[in-house]
Short mmCIF file of C-alpha atoms and ligand atoms in Angstrom, two decimals:
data_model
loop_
_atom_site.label_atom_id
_atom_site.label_comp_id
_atom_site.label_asym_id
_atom_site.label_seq_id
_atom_site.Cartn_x
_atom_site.Cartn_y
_atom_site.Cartn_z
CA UNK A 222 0.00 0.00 0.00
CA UNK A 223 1.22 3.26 -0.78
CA UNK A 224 2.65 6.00 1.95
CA UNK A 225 1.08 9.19 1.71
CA UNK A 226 3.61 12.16 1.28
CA UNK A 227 3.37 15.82 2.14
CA UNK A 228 5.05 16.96 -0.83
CA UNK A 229 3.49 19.19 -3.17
CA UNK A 230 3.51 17.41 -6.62
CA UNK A 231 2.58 13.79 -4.76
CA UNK A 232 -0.61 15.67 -2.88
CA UNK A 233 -1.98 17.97 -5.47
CA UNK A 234 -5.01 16.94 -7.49
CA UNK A 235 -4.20 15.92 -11.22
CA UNK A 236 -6.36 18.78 -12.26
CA UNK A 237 -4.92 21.70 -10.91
CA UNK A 238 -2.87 24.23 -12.95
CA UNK A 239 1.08 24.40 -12.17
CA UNK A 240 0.99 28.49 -12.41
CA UNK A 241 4.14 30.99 -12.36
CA UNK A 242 6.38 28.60 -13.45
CA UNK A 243 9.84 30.19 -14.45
CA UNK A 244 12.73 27.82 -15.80
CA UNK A 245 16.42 28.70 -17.16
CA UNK A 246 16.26 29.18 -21.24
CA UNK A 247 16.43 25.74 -23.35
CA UNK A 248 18.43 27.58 -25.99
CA UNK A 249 20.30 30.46 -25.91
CA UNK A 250 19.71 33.49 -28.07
CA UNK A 251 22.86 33.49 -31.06
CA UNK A 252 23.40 29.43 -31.05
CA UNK A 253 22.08 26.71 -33.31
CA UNK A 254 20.81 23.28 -32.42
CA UNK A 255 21.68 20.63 -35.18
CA UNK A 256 18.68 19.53 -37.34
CA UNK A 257 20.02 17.46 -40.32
CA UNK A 258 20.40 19.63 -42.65
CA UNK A 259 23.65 19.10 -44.37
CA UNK A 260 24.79 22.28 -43.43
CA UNK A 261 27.65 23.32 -41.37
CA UNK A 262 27.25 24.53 -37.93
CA UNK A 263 29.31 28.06 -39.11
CA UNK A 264 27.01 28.40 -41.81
CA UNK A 265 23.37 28.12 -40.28
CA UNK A 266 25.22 30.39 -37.52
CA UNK A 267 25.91 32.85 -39.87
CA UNK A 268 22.68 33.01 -41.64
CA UNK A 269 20.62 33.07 -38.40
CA UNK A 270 22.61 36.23 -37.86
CA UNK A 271 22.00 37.75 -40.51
CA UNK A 272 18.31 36.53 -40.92
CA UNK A 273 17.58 38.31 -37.06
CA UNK A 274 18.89 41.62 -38.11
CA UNK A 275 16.88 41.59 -41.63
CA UNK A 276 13.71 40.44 -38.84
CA UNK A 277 14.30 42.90 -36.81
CA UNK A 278 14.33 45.95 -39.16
CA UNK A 279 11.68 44.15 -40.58
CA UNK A 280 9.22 44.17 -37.84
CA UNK A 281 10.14 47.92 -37.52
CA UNK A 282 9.22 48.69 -41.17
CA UNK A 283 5.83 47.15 -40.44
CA UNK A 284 5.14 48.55 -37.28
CA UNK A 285 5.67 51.66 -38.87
CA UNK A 286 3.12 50.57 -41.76
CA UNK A 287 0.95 50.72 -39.18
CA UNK A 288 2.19 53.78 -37.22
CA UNK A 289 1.49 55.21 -40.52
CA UNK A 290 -2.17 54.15 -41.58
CA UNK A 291 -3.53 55.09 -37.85
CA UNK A 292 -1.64 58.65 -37.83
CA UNK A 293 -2.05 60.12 -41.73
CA UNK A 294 -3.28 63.63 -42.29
CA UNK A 295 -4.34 65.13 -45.28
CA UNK A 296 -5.89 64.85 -48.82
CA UNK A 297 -4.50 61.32 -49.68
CA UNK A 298 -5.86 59.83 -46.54
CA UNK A 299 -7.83 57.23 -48.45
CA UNK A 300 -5.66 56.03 -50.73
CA UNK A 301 -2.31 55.64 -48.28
CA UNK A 302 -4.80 54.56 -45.65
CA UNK A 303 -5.59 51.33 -47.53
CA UNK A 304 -1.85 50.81 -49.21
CA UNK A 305 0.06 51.06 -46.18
CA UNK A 306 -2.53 48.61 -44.47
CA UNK A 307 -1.51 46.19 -47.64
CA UNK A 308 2.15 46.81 -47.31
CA UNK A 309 1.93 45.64 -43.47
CA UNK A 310 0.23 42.55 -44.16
CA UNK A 311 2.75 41.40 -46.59
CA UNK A 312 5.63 42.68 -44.16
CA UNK A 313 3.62 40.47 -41.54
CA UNK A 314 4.05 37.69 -43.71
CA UNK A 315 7.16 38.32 -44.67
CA UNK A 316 8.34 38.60 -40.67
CA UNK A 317 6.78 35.25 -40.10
CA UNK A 318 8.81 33.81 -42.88
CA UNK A 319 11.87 35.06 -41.46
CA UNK A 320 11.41 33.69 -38.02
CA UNK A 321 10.31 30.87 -38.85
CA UNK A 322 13.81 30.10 -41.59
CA UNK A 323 15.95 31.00 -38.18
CA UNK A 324 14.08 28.32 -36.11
CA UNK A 325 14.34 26.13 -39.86
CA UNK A 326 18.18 26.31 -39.62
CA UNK A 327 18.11 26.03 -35.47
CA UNK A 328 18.50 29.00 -34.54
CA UNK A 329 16.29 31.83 -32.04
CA UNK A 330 14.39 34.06 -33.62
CA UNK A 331 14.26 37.63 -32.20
CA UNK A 332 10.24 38.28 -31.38
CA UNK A 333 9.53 40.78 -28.51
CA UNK A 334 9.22 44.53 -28.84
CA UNK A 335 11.91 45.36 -26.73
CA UNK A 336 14.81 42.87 -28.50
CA UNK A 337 13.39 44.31 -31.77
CA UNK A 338 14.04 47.65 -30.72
CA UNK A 339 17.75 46.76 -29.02
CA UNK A 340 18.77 44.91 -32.93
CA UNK A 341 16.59 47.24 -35.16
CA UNK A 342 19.38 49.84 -37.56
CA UNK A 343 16.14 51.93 -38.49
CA UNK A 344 16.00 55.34 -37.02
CA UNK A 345 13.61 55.62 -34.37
CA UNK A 346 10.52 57.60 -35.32
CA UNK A 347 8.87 59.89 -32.81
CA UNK A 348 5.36 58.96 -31.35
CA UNK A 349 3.87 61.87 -32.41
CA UNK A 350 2.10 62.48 -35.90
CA UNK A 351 4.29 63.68 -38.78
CA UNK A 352 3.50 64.83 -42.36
CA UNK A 353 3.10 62.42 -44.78
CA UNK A 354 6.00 63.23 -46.96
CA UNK A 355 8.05 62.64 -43.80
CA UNK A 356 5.99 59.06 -43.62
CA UNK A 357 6.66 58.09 -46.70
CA UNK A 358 10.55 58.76 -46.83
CA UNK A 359 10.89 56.96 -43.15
CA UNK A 360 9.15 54.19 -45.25
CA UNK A 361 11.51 54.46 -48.05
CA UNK A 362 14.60 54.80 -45.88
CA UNK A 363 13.41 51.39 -43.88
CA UNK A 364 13.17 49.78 -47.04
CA UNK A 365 16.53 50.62 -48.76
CA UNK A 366 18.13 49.63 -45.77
CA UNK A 367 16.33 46.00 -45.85
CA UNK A 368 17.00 45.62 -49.08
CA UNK A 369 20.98 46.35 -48.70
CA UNK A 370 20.65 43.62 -45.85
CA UNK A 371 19.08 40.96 -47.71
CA UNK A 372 20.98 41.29 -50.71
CA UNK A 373 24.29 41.04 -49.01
CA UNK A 374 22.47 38.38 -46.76
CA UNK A 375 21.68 36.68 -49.63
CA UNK A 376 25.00 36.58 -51.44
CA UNK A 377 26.77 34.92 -48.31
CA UNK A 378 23.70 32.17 -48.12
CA UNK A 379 24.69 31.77 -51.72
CA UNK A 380 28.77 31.44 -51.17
CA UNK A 381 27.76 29.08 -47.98
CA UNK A 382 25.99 26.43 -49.87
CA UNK A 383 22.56 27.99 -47.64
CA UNK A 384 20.49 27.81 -51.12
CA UNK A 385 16.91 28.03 -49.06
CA UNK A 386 18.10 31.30 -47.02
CA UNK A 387 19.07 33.02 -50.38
CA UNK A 388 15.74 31.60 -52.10
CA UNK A 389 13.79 33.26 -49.40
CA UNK A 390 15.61 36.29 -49.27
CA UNK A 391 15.41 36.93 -53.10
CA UNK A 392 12.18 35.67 -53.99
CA UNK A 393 10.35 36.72 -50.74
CA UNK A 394 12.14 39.47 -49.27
CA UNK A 395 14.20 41.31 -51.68
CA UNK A 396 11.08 41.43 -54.47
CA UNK A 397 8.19 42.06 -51.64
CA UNK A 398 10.41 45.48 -50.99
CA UNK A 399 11.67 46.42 -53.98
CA UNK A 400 7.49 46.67 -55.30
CA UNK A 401 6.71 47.91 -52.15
CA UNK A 402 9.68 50.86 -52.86
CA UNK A 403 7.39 51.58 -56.25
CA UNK A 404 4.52 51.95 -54.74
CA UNK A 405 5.73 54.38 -51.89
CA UNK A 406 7.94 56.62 -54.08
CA UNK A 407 5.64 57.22 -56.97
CA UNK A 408 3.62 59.45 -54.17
CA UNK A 409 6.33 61.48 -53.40
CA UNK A 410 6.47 62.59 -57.23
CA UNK A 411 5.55 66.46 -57.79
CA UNK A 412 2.45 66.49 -60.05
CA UNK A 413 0.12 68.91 -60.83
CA UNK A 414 -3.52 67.40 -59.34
CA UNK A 415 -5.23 69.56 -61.54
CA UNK A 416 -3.19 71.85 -63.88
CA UNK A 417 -1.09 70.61 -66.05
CA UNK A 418 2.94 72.19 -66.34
CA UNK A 419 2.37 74.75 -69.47
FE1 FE2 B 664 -6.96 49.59 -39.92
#
């Protein structure tokens, strides 16, 4: 016949939630586990690195999507209302995508606000409203510097024998912000709205 025992796990009832548990990390931030991958444990290091920095200047550019479509002024409210909506779902997507190729290659994706903002290169935009030509070159500025990122990014994947990193950063990444560039810049061309230039 069993003894009965005054410790906690032996007494409490099998239904009743373990709360505020708190354990050291099971991997740290900046190391890889090895999946079988057939690739080396230097090379999924260095693409996880510089996959996290391309995430986390990533989740800035859409956050400031957002930023953006809550706090525009002005005549072209509509319009840049709905686009910059667009652009941050397809940033979303493209975030997930990244995070989920660093956890691919066994790595730790950055996720939380404040690691984003510790990694992020972007300048830090104010909280208060600006003027939309101010949006849309903080937009374009984000941008450029993603795409410098993921093209060098995408190069060293390349030389490392990491074919599905470079495959997501030029197909995915690299053409989701180059159209995205297009679509921002043409509205920060001078034209007449209703005269035309004699
Ligand atoms: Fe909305």
């Amino acid at each position: 016949m069993p003894t009965k025992t005054s410790s906690n796990h032996k007494t409490r009832s099998r239904v009743t939630p373990i709360l505020n548990q708190r354990s050291k990390p099971v991997q740290e931030f900046g190391t890889v586990v090895n999946y079988p991958l057939a690739l080396d444990e230097s090379v999924r290091l260095h693409s996880t690195k510089n996959l996290n920095q391309i995430l986390a200047d990533t989740m800035v550019l859409r956050d400031l999507y957002k930023k953006h479509h809550w706090q525009l002024t002005g005549h072209t409210f509509y319009q840049l209302h709905l686009l910059f909506d667009k652009h941050y779902e397809e940033q979303a997507e493209l975030v997930d995508e990244l995070a989920e190729r660093i956890q691919t290659l066994g790595g730790v994706a950055i996720a939380l606000a404040h690691d984003v903002a510790e990694h992020t290169k972007i300048e830090r935009a104010p909280i208060h409203r600006e003027e939309v030509p101010v949006q849309l070159s903080r937009l374009l500025e984000a941008h450029e510097l993603i795409l410098k990122e993921a093209r060098k990014g995408a190069k060293e994947a390349t030389d490392a024998g990491d074919d599905g990193t470079n495959d997501l950063l030029v197909s995915d990444v690299i053409r989701t912000n180059e159209l995205q560039v297009w679509f921002i810049a043409e509205h920060l061309v001078a034209t007449p709205a209703v005269e035309a230039d004699s």
